[in-house]
Coordinates of C-alpha atoms and ligand atoms in Angstrom, one line a residue:
X1 CA 55.4 0.6 4.2
X2 CA 57.7 2.4 1.8
X3 CA 57.0 2.4 -2.0
X4 CA 59.4 3.7 -4.7
X5 CA 57.8 4.3 -8.1
X6 CA 60.6 4.7 -10.7
X7 CA 60.8 6.1 -14.2
X8 CA 64.0 4.7 -15.7
X9 CA 66.0 6.9 -18.0
X10 CA 67.4 6.1 -21.4
X11 CA 70.5 8.3 -22.0
X12 CA 70.0 7.9 -25.8
X13 CA 66.8 10.0 -25.6
X14 CA 68.0 13.5 -26.5
X15 CA 65.5 15.4 -24.4
X16 CA 66.9 14.0 -21.2
X17 CA 70.3 15.5 -22.0
X18 CA 69.7 18.6 -19.9
X19 CA 73.4 19.2 -19.3
X20 CA 74.3 19.1 -23.0
X21 CA 71.4 21.4 -24.1
X22 CA 69.7 23.6 -21.6
X23 CA 66.7 24.0 -23.9
X24 CA 65.9 20.4 -23.1
X25 CA 64.9 21.4 -19.6
X26 CA 61.7 22.6 -21.1
X27 CA 61.0 19.3 -22.7
X28 CA 61.4 16.8 -19.8
X29 CA 57.8 15.5 -19.2
X30 CA 56.4 14.2 -16.0
X31 CA 55.9 10.4 -15.8
X32 CA 52.1 10.5 -15.5
X33 CA 51.7 6.7 -15.1
X34 CA 53.5 6.8 -11.8
X35 CA 51.5 9.8 -10.6
X36 CA 48.3 7.9 -11.5
X37 CA 49.5 4.8 -9.6
X38 CA 50.4 7.0 -6.6
X39 CA 46.8 8.5 -6.7
X40 CA 45.4 5.0 -6.2
X41 CA 47.8 4.0 -3.5
X42 CA 46.4 3.8 0.1
X43 CA 47.8 6.3 2.6
X44 CA 49.5 3.6 4.6
X45 CA 52.2 3.6 1.9
X46 CA 54.8 6.3 2.0
X47 CA 55.4 7.0 -1.7
X48 CA 58.5 8.5 -3.5
X49 CA 58.4 8.9 -7.3
X50 CA 61.8 8.8 -8.8
X51 CA 62.2 10.3 -12.3
X52 CA 65.6 9.4 -13.6
X53 CA 65.2 11.8 -16.4
X54 CA 66.1 14.5 -13.9
X55 CA 69.2 12.5 -12.9
X56 CA 69.4 9.0 -11.3
X57 CA 69.6 9.2 -7.5
X58 CA 72.1 7.4 -5.3
X59 CA 69.9 4.4 -4.6
X60 CA 72.2 2.8 -2.0
X61 CA 72.0 6.0 0.0
X62 CA 68.2 5.9 0.1
X63 CA 66.2 4.1 2.7
X64 CA 65.3 0.6 1.8
X65 CA 61.8 0.4 0.4
X66 CA 59.3 -2.4 0.9
X67 CA 58.2 -2.5 -2.7
X68 CA 59.5 -1.0 -6.0
X69 CA 57.3 -0.3 -9.0
X70 CA 59.0 0.4 -12.3
X71 CA 57.4 1.7 -15.5
X72 CA 58.9 1.5 -18.9
X73 CA 58.3 2.3 -22.5
X74 CA 60.2 -0.1 -24.7
X75 CA 63.1 2.3 -25.1
X76 CA 63.5 2.3 -21.3
X77 CA 63.4 -1.5 -20.8
X78 CA 67.2 -2.0 -20.4
X79 CA 67.5 0.6 -17.7
X80 CA 64.4 -0.7 -16.0
X81 CA 66.1 -4.2 -15.7
X82 CA 69.2 -2.6 -14.2
X83 CA 67.1 -0.8 -11.6
X84 CA 65.2 -4.0 -10.9
X85 CA 68.4 -6.0 -10.5
X86 CA 69.7 -3.5 -8.0
X87 CA 66.6 -3.7 -5.7
X88 CA 66.1 -7.4 -6.1
X89 CA 69.7 -8.0 -4.9
X90 CA 68.6 -6.2 -1.7
X91 CA 65.7 -8.6 -1.4
X92 CA 63.2 -5.9 -2.3
X93 CA 60.3 -7.1 -4.5
X94 CA 60.0 -5.4 -7.9
X95 CA 56.9 -5.1 -9.9
X96 CA 56.9 -3.7 -13.4
X97 CA 54.0 -2.4 -15.6
X98 CA 53.3 -0.2 -18.6
X99 CA 53.5 -0.7 -22.3
X100 CA 56.7 -2.7 -22.5
X101 CA 55.7 -5.1 -19.8
X102 CA 52.4 -5.7 -21.5
X103 CA 53.9 -6.3 -25.0
X104 CA 56.9 -8.3 -23.9
X105 CA 55.6 -10.1 -20.8
X106 CA 57.9 -13.1 -21.0
X107 CA 61.0 -11.1 -21.3
X108 CA 60.0 -8.8 -18.4
X109 CA 59.1 -11.7 -16.2
X110 CA 62.8 -12.8 -16.3
X111 CA 63.9 -9.6 -14.6
X112 CA 61.3 -8.7 -12.0
X113 CA 59.2 -10.4 -9.4
X114 CA 55.8 -9.5 -10.7
X115 CA 54.4 -8.0 -13.9
X116 CA 51.2 -6.0 -14.3
X117 CA 49.9 -6.0 -17.9
X118 CA 47.4 -3.5 -19.3
X119 CA 45.9 -0.5 -17.5
X120 CA 46.4 -0.7 -13.7
X121 CA 43.4 1.0 -12.2
X122 CA 41.4 -2.2 -11.6
X123 CA 44.3 -4.2 -10.2
X124 CA 46.9 -1.9 -8.4
X125 CA 45.2 -2.0 -5.0
X126 CA 45.2 -5.8 -5.1
X127 CA 48.9 -5.8 -6.0
X128 CA 49.7 -3.6 -3.1
X129 CA 47.7 -5.8 -0.7
X130 CA 49.5 -8.9 -1.9
X131 CA 52.9 -7.2 -1.6
X132 CA 52.0 -6.1 2.0
X133 CA 51.2 -9.7 2.9
X134 CA 54.3 -11.0 1.1
X135 CA 52.3 -12.9 -1.5
X136 CA 52.9 -11.1 -4.7
X137 CA 51.8 -13.1 -7.7
X138 CA 54.0 -13.4 -10.8
X139 CA 51.4 -11.8 -13.1
X140 CA 48.4 -9.5 -12.9
X141 CA 46.3 -8.2 -15.7
X142 CA 44.4 -4.9 -15.4
X143 CA 43.0 -5.1 -19.0
X144 CA 41.2 -2.0 -20.0
X145 CA 40.3 0.0 -17.0
X146 CA 37.0 1.6 -16.1
X147 CA 38.1 5.3 -16.0
X148 CA 34.7 6.7 -15.1
X149 CA 35.7 7.5 -11.6
X150 CA 39.4 7.2 -10.7
X151 CA 41.2 9.2 -8.0
X152 CA 43.2 12.1 -9.3
X153 CA 46.9 11.6 -10.0
X154 CA 49.3 12.8 -7.3
X155 CA 50.5 16.0 -8.8
X156 CA 52.2 17.0 -5.5
X157 CA 54.7 14.2 -5.4
X158 CA 57.3 15.1 -8.0
X159 CA 60.0 17.7 -7.5
X160 CA 59.4 21.1 -9.0
X161 CA 61.5 22.0 -11.9
X162 CA 59.4 20.6 -14.7
X163 CA 58.1 23.1 -17.2
X164 CA 54.9 21.2 -17.8
X165 CA 52.4 19.3 -15.6
X166 CA 50.5 16.4 -17.2
X167 CA 47.0 15.1 -17.3
X168 CA 44.9 12.5 -19.2
X169 CA 41.3 13.0 -20.1
X170 CA 40.6 10.1 -22.6
X171 CA 42.0 6.8 -23.5
X172 CA 41.8 4.5 -26.6
X173 CA 41.9 5.0 -30.3
X174 CA 39.9 3.2 -33.0
X175 CA 42.3 4.1 -35.9
X176 CA 45.0 1.4 -35.2
X177 CA 47.7 2.9 -37.5
X178 CA 50.2 0.2 -38.2
X179 CA 53.1 1.7 -36.4
X180 CA 51.3 2.8 -33.2
X181 CA 50.8 0.8 -29.9
X182 CA 47.8 2.7 -28.6
X183 CA 45.0 0.7 -30.1
X184 CA 46.7 -2.6 -29.0
X185 CA 47.3 -1.3 -25.5
X186 CA 44.4 1.0 -24.7
X187 CA 41.8 -0.5 -27.0
X188 CA 39.8 0.8 -29.9
X189 CA 37.0 2.2 -27.8
X190 CA 37.4 5.9 -27.0
X191 CA 36.9 6.3 -23.2
X192 CA 36.3 9.6 -21.6
X193 CA 36.9 10.7 -18.0
X194 CA 34.0 12.7 -16.5
X195 CA 34.5 16.4 -17.2
X196 CA 34.2 17.5 -13.5
X197 CA 36.9 15.0 -12.5
X198 CA 39.2 16.5 -15.2
X199 CA 38.6 20.1 -14.2
X200 CA 39.2 19.2 -10.5
X201 CA 42.4 17.5 -11.4
X202 CA 43.6 20.4 -13.5
X203 CA 43.2 22.5 -10.4
X204 CA 45.6 20.3 -8.5
X205 CA 48.4 20.8 -11.0
X206 CA 51.0 23.3 -9.8
X207 CA 52.6 24.2 -13.1
X208 CA 51.0 26.9 -15.3
X209 CA 51.8 24.8 -18.4
X210 CA 50.3 21.4 -18.9
X211 CA 50.7 18.5 -21.4
X212 CA 47.4 16.8 -22.0
X213 CA 48.7 13.3 -22.9
X214 CA 45.5 12.1 -24.7
X215 CA 46.4 10.5 -28.1
X216 CA 43.6 12.4 -29.7
X217 CA 41.9 15.0 -27.5
X218 CA 39.0 15.5 -29.9
X219 CA 38.3 11.8 -30.9
X220 CA 37.0 10.7 -34.2
X221 CA 33.2 11.1 -34.0
X222 CA 30.8 14.0 -33.7
X223 CA 29.8 13.0 -30.1
X224 CA 33.5 13.0 -29.1
X225 CA 34.0 16.5 -30.5
X226 CA 30.8 17.6 -28.7
X227 CA 32.4 16.2 -25.5
X228 CA 35.7 18.1 -26.2
X229 CA 33.7 21.3 -26.6
X230 CA 31.9 20.7 -23.3
X231 CA 35.3 20.0 -21.6
X232 CA 36.8 23.2 -23.0
X233 CA 33.7 25.2 -21.9
X234 CA 34.0 23.8 -18.3
X235 CA 37.7 24.5 -18.2
X236 CA 37.1 28.1 -19.3
X237 CA 34.3 28.5 -16.8
X238 CA 36.5 27.2 -14.0
X239 CA 39.0 29.9 -14.9
X240 CA 41.9 27.5 -14.5
X241 CA 44.6 30.0 -15.7
X242 CA 46.5 27.1 -17.4
X243 CA 48.1 27.1 -20.8
X244 CA 48.2 23.6 -22.3
X245 CA 49.3 21.6 -25.3
X246 CA 47.7 18.4 -26.6
X247 CA 47.7 15.9 -29.5
X248 CA 44.9 15.8 -32.1
X249 CA 44.3 14.8 -35.7
X250 CA 44.2 17.5 -38.4
X251 CA 40.4 17.4 -38.1
X252 CA 40.9 19.8 -35.2
X253 CA 41.1 22.5 -37.9
X254 CA 37.6 21.7 -39.3
X255 CA 35.5 23.2 -36.6
X256 CA 35.9 26.9 -35.8
X257 CA 33.8 26.7 -32.6
X258 CA 36.0 23.9 -31.3
X259 CA 39.1 25.9 -32.0
X260 CA 37.7 29.0 -30.3
X261 CA 36.7 27.1 -27.3
X262 CA 40.0 25.3 -27.1
X263 CA 41.9 28.6 -27.2
X264 CA 39.6 30.1 -24.6
X265 CA 40.3 27.1 -22.3
X266 CA 44.0 27.7 -22.6
X267 CA 45.2 25.6 -25.6
X268 CA 48.4 27.0 -26.9
X269 CA 49.8 24.2 -29.0
X270 CA 48.9 21.0 -30.7
X271 CA 50.9 18.0 -32.0
X272 CA 49.5 16.6 -35.2
X273 CA 50.7 13.4 -36.9
X274 CA 50.9 14.2 -40.6
X275 CA 53.3 11.2 -41.0
X276 CA 53.7 11.6 -44.8
X277 CA 52.6 14.0 -47.5
X278 CA 51.8 11.1 -50.0
X279 CA 48.3 9.6 -50.0
X280 CA 49.9 6.2 -50.8
X281 CA 52.1 6.6 -47.7
X282 CA 49.0 7.2 -45.6
X283 CA 47.5 4.0 -47.0
X284 CA 50.7 2.2 -46.2
X285 CA 50.6 3.4 -42.6
X286 CA 46.9 2.7 -42.3
X287 CA 46.3 6.3 -41.4
X288 CA 43.3 6.8 -43.6
X289 CA 42.0 9.5 -41.4
X290 CA 44.3 12.1 -43.0
X291 CA 43.1 11.1 -46.4
X292 CA 40.2 13.5 -46.6
X293 CA 39.8 14.4 -50.3
X294 CA 40.9 17.8 -51.2
X295 CA 42.2 18.8 -47.8
X296 CA 44.4 21.8 -47.9
X297 CA 46.9 21.1 -45.1
X298 CA 48.4 24.6 -45.2
X299 CA 44.9 26.2 -44.8
X300 CA 44.1 23.8 -42.0
X301 CA 47.3 24.7 -40.1
X302 CA 46.6 28.4 -40.6
X303 CA 43.1 28.0 -39.2
X304 CA 44.5 26.5 -36.0
X305 CA 47.2 29.1 -35.8
X306 CA 44.7 32.0 -36.2
X307 CA 43.5 31.0 -32.8
X308 CA 47.0 31.6 -31.4
X309 CA 47.6 27.8 -31.2
X310 CA 51.1 26.6 -32.3
X311 CA 51.2 23.5 -34.5
X312 CA 53.9 20.9 -34.2
X313 CA 53.9 18.4 -37.1
X314 CA 55.1 14.9 -36.9
X315 CA 56.4 13.0 -40.0
X316 CA 57.9 9.5 -40.5
X317 CA 60.9 8.6 -42.6
X318 CA 61.4 5.0 -43.9
X319 CA 58.1 4.1 -45.5
X320 CA 58.3 1.7 -48.4
X321 CA 57.4 4.5 -50.8
X322 CA 60.3 6.7 -49.4
X323 CA 63.2 7.2 -51.7
X324 CA 66.5 9.2 -51.5
X325 CA 65.7 12.9 -51.1
X326 CA 62.8 12.2 -48.7
X327 CA 64.4 14.0 -45.8
X328 CA 64.6 17.4 -47.6
X329 CA 61.2 16.8 -49.1
X330 CA 59.6 16.4 -45.7
X331 CA 61.3 19.5 -44.4
X332 CA 59.9 21.5 -47.4
X333 CA 56.4 20.0 -47.1
X334 CA 56.4 20.9 -43.4
X335 CA 57.5 24.4 -44.1
X336 CA 54.9 24.7 -46.8
X337 CA 52.2 23.5 -44.4
X338 CA 53.5 26.3 -42.1
X339 CA 54.0 24.2 -38.9
X340 CA 55.9 25.8 -36.1
X341 CA 57.9 22.7 -35.2
X342 CA 58.7 19.5 -37.1
X343 CA 59.3 16.2 -35.4
X344 CA 60.6 13.7 -37.9
X345 CA 61.0 10.1 -36.7
X346 CA 62.2 6.8 -38.2
X347 CA 59.6 4.2 -39.0
X348 CA 60.1 1.8 -36.0
X349 CA 58.5 -1.6 -35.4
X350 CA 57.4 -1.4 -31.8
X351 CA 56.4 -4.7 -30.2
X352 CA 52.7 -5.3 -30.3
X353 CA 52.0 -3.3 -33.4
X354 CA 50.9 -4.4 -36.8
X355 CA 54.2 -3.1 -38.2
X356 CA 56.1 -5.3 -35.8
X357 CA 54.3 -8.4 -37.1
X358 CA 54.8 -7.3 -40.7
X359 CA 58.5 -6.5 -40.5
X360 CA 59.2 -9.6 -38.4
X361 CA 57.6 -11.8 -41.0
X362 CA 59.6 -10.1 -43.7
X363 CA 62.8 -10.4 -41.7
X364 CA 63.2 -6.6 -41.7
X365 CA 64.0 -6.0 -38.0
X366 CA 67.7 -5.2 -38.2
X367 CA 68.4 -4.6 -34.5
X368 CA 67.0 -7.6 -32.7
X369 CA 69.5 -8.5 -29.9
X370 CA 67.0 -8.0 -27.1
X371 CA 66.8 -6.7 -24.5
X372 CA 70.0 -4.8 -25.3
X373 CA 68.8 -3.3 -28.5
X374 CA 65.6 -1.9 -27.0
X375 CA 67.5 1.2 -26.1
X376 CA 67.5 2.1 -29.8
X377 CA 63.7 1.9 -30.1
X378 CA 63.4 5.6 -29.5
X379 CA 62.2 6.3 -33.0
X380 CA 65.4 8.3 -33.4
X381 CA 67.5 5.4 -34.7
X382 CA 66.9 3.3 -37.9
X383 CA 66.3 -0.1 -36.3
X384 CA 64.7 -1.8 -39.4
X385 CA 65.6 -2.5 -43.0
X386 CA 64.0 0.0 -45.2
X387 CA 62.9 -0.7 -48.7
X388 CA 64.7 2.0 -50.7
X389 CA 67.1 3.4 -48.1
X390 CA 70.2 1.9 -46.6
X391 CA 70.9 2.4 -42.9
X392 CA 73.5 5.0 -43.7
X393 CA 71.2 6.6 -46.3
X394 CA 68.3 7.0 -44.0
X395 CA 70.4 8.6 -41.3
X396 CA 71.6 11.1 -44.0
X397 CA 67.9 11.8 -44.9
X398 CA 67.0 12.5 -41.3
X399 CA 70.0 14.9 -40.9
X400 CA 69.1 16.6 -44.1
X401 CA 65.4 16.9 -43.0
X402 CA 66.3 18.5 -39.6
X403 CA 69.1 20.7 -41.1
X404 CA 66.7 22.1 -43.7
X405 CA 63.8 22.7 -41.4
X406 CA 65.9 24.0 -38.5
X407 CA 68.3 26.2 -40.5
X408 CA 68.7 29.6 -38.7
X409 CA 67.0 31.6 -41.5
X410 CA 64.0 29.3 -41.4
X411 CA 63.8 29.5 -37.6
X412 CA 64.0 33.3 -37.8
X413 CA 61.3 33.4 -40.4
X414 CA 58.9 31.3 -38.3
X415 CA 59.6 33.2 -35.1
X416 CA 59.2 36.6 -36.8
X417 CA 56.0 35.4 -38.4
X418 CA 54.7 34.4 -34.9
X419 CA 55.8 37.8 -33.5
X420 CA 54.0 39.6 -36.3
X421 CA 50.8 37.6 -35.6
X422 CA 51.3 37.8 -31.8
X423 CA 51.4 34.0 -31.5
X424 CA 53.7 33.1 -28.6
X425 CA 57.0 33.9 -30.4
X426 CA 59.0 33.0 -27.3
X427 CA 57.6 29.5 -27.0
X428 CA 58.2 29.1 -30.8
X429 CA 61.8 30.3 -30.4
X430 CA 62.5 28.0 -27.4
X431 CA 60.9 25.0 -29.3
X432 CA 62.9 25.7 -32.4
X433 CA 66.2 26.2 -30.6
X434 CA 65.7 23.1 -28.6
X435 CA 65.3 21.0 -31.7
X436 CA 68.2 22.8 -33.4
X437 CA 70.5 22.2 -30.5
X438 CA 69.5 18.5 -30.6
X439 CA 70.8 18.2 -34.2
X440 CA 74.3 18.3 -32.8
X441 CA 73.5 15.7 -30.1
X442 CA 71.7 13.6 -32.7
X443 CA 74.7 13.6 -35.0
X444 CA 76.9 12.4 -32.2
X445 CA 74.3 9.7 -31.3
X446 CA 74.2 8.6 -34.9
X447 CA 78.1 8.3 -34.9
X448 CA 77.9 6.1 -31.8
X449 CA 75.1 4.1 -33.2
X450 CA 77.0 3.4 -36.5
X451 CA 80.0 2.2 -34.6
X452 CA 78.0 0.0 -32.3
X453 CA 76.0 -1.5 -35.1
X454 CA 79.1 -2.1 -37.2
X455 CA 80.8 -3.8 -34.3
X456 CA 77.8 -6.0 -33.3
X457 CA 75.3 -6.6 -36.1
Ligands
LIG501 C1 53.0 11.3 -22.8 C2 53.8 10.4 -23.7 C3 55.1 10.6 -23.8 C4 55.9 11.6 -23.0 C5 56.5 10.9 -21.8 C6 56.1 11.3 -20.5 C7 56.5 10.3 -19.5 N1 57.7 10.4 -19.0 O1 55.8 9.4 -19.2 C8 57.1 12.0 -24.0 C9 56.6 13.0 -25.0 C10 58.4 12.4 -23.4 C11 57.2 10.6 -24.8 C12 58.3 10.2 -25.3 C13 58.4 9.0 -26.0 N2 57.4 8.2 -26.3 CO1 55.6 8.4 -25.7 N3 53.8 8.5 -25.2 C14 53.2 9.3 -24.4 C15 51.7 9.0 -24.4 C16 51.0 9.9 -25.4 C17 50.9 9.0 -23.1 C18 51.6 8.3 -21.9 C19 50.9 8.5 -20.7 O2 51.2 9.4 -19.9 N4 49.7 7.9 -20.5 C20 48.9 8.0 -19.3 C21 49.2 6.9 -18.3 C22 48.3 7.0 -17.1 O3 49.0 5.7 -19.0 P1 50.2 4.6 -19.0 O4 51.5 5.3 -19.2 O5 49.9 3.6 -20.0 O6 50.2 4.0 -17.6 C23 49.1 3.1 -17.2 C24 49.5 1.6 -17.5 O7 50.4 1.4 -18.5 C25 50.0 1.1 -16.2 N5 51.4 1.3 -15.8 C26 52.4 2.1 -16.4 N6 53.5 2.0 -15.7 C27 53.3 1.1 -14.7 C28 54.2 0.7 -13.7 C29 53.7 -0.2 -12.7 C30 54.6 -0.7 -11.6 C31 52.3 -0.7 -12.8 C32 51.8 -1.6 -11.8 C33 51.5 -0.2 -13.8 C34 52.0 0.7 -14.8 O8 49.3 1.9 -15.2 C35 48.9 3.1 -15.7 C36 47.5 3.4 -15.3 O9 46.7 2.5 -16.0 C37 51.8 7.5 -24.9 C38 50.5 6.9 -25.6 C39 49.6 6.3 -24.6 N7 48.4 6.3 -24.8 O10 50.0 5.7 -23.6 C40 53.0 7.5 -25.8 C41 53.8 6.3 -25.9 C42 53.9 5.6 -24.6 N8 55.1 6.8 -26.4 C43 55.7 6.0 -27.2 C44 57.0 6.2 -27.7 C45 57.5 5.3 -28.8 C46 57.8 7.3 -27.2 C47 59.3 7.5 -27.6 C48 60.1 6.3 -27.6 C49 59.4 8.1 -29.0 C50 58.8 9.4 -29.2 N9 59.6 10.2 -29.8 O11 57.6 9.6 -29.0 C51 59.7 8.6 -26.6 C52 60.7 7.9 -25.5 C53 60.8 8.5 -24.2 C54 61.7 7.8 -23.3 N10 62.0 8.4 -22.2 O12 62.2 6.8 -23.5 C55 54.9 4.8 -27.5 C56 55.5 3.6 -26.7 C57 55.5 2.3 -27.4 C58 56.4 1.4 -26.7 N11 56.3 0.1 -27.0 O13 57.3 1.8 -26.0 C59 53.5 5.2 -27.0 C60 52.6 4.1 -26.6 C61 52.8 5.9 -28.2 C62 52.7 5.1 -29.5 N12 52.4 5.8 -30.6 O14 52.8 3.9 -29.6 N13 56.0 10.0 -24.7
LIG502 S1 48.9 7.2 -34.4 FE1 47.3 8.4 -33.4 S2 45.5 8.0 -34.8 FE2 46.9 6.4 -35.2 S3 46.4 4.7 -33.9 FE3 47.9 5.9 -32.8 S4 46.8 7.3 -31.5 FE4 45.4 6.5 -33.1

């Protein structure tokens, strides 16, 4: 039995434009969901994982599979349907799962034979058995999976050529920020994989560099932080020789022992969602966790960096409190905090989030011709109506934000600072140049977006 697991590509996502910017090669990430599914697939299936982010293959030239599994974030949904149509025309059953299939079940059911909602661990073997007997059901629901003991993901299946491997150690987030899908999809309970399983799986990863995909590696409670410390100790003891990056809240900075253990275990970078510098903005986003009274963000960032861990900060443009000038202000705030990279994104109502419900009820979703418009839900296009910023205005704010933060003098200052403090200046340089290069690509994408939107909306 032959199984294709496919990660469809959205050409509007800048990091997949490897040809236009060679720096992006370092930022194409492995589709872990498909590697996890492959890990749970019995050996009677011959599995190929196709990651279209490395280039779509010539499907007609490939041997006919018995089953196709497609994953998709919302921004990949259009391409997922194209791929599904191709295989269904050949009479090959197509099953789709992942976040978009879960949040937009009815839409997805129109384009595929079968949909798996929720996490797949508890249901995937059943789906495969049904497919083998030609009795696929239209719908399966995996709900929230028991991740206490799951087989390791298949790290051996994808082609080489990725800069980073990928692994997940926890799921779920209690914070439920209004713009984020994680609590709706993975639940509010923070679930942890057993530390020995994680360490064993790390050993299976071929790449030296690894992305830990957890939404918040250290969790929100003292017992979760204690678990993170135990994990880091075990990783250091196992002498994995890996260098990894992860996502965490700014609270990562509050515990020197945690930082020291993380660095010893190989942590070299952390993504932190600052989102906005204004307390009322944090309240608007429901991200009360960042509201710690008297927190000095610059000092927090410095504390992390002192352990030779780079900090990438994420900010959102388009809040109700945001007014003209916000783009430059964010760039200056991020520079003041001292982050090594800035990732600014448009506030985007993703299906299934509280923001979606709110904006829909206020008739503020500007791009709503679905499924076609999903391709713009990359957080890099303004798909909503923003309170104090026109569509054109908010694009200008984003350009001004990126141009300010990624101006050559500022990049050089950051890289020289890292060289001086012996903090991975090369990674800092590659990261900064990759973002800077994408400014050009983004401006072109905005021009196309403007003309499409003017013509159609
Ligand atoms: C790692 C990651 C990335 C990586 C992508 C790596 C990759 N190619 O997969 C990078 C950094 C590139 C990325 C980019 C983006 N991401 Co992202 N990302 C994540 C993150 C943190 C983890 C995903 C992951 O690997 N999880 C681990 C795997 C095991 O879980 P899973 O993917 O959910 O898969 C399980 C089930 O969903 C199911 N399943 C999944 N696929 C399939 C397929 C079949 C056939 C079946 C049966 C089951 C199934 O089975 C799996 C096992 O249970 C999630 C948050 C999260 N917690 O999921 C956000 C998340 C998926 N990203 C999100 C977004 C918005 C984006 C971007 C659009 C914007 C951005 N700038 O971040 C881009 C778009 C990329 C694109 N190509 O279009 C949103 C998606 C919401 C939505 N409705 O689409 C999420 C949920 C975060 C959030 N805050 O809401 N992301
Ligand atoms: S943005 Fe981060 S903290 Fe907020 S709900 Fe999502 S994963 Fe949790």
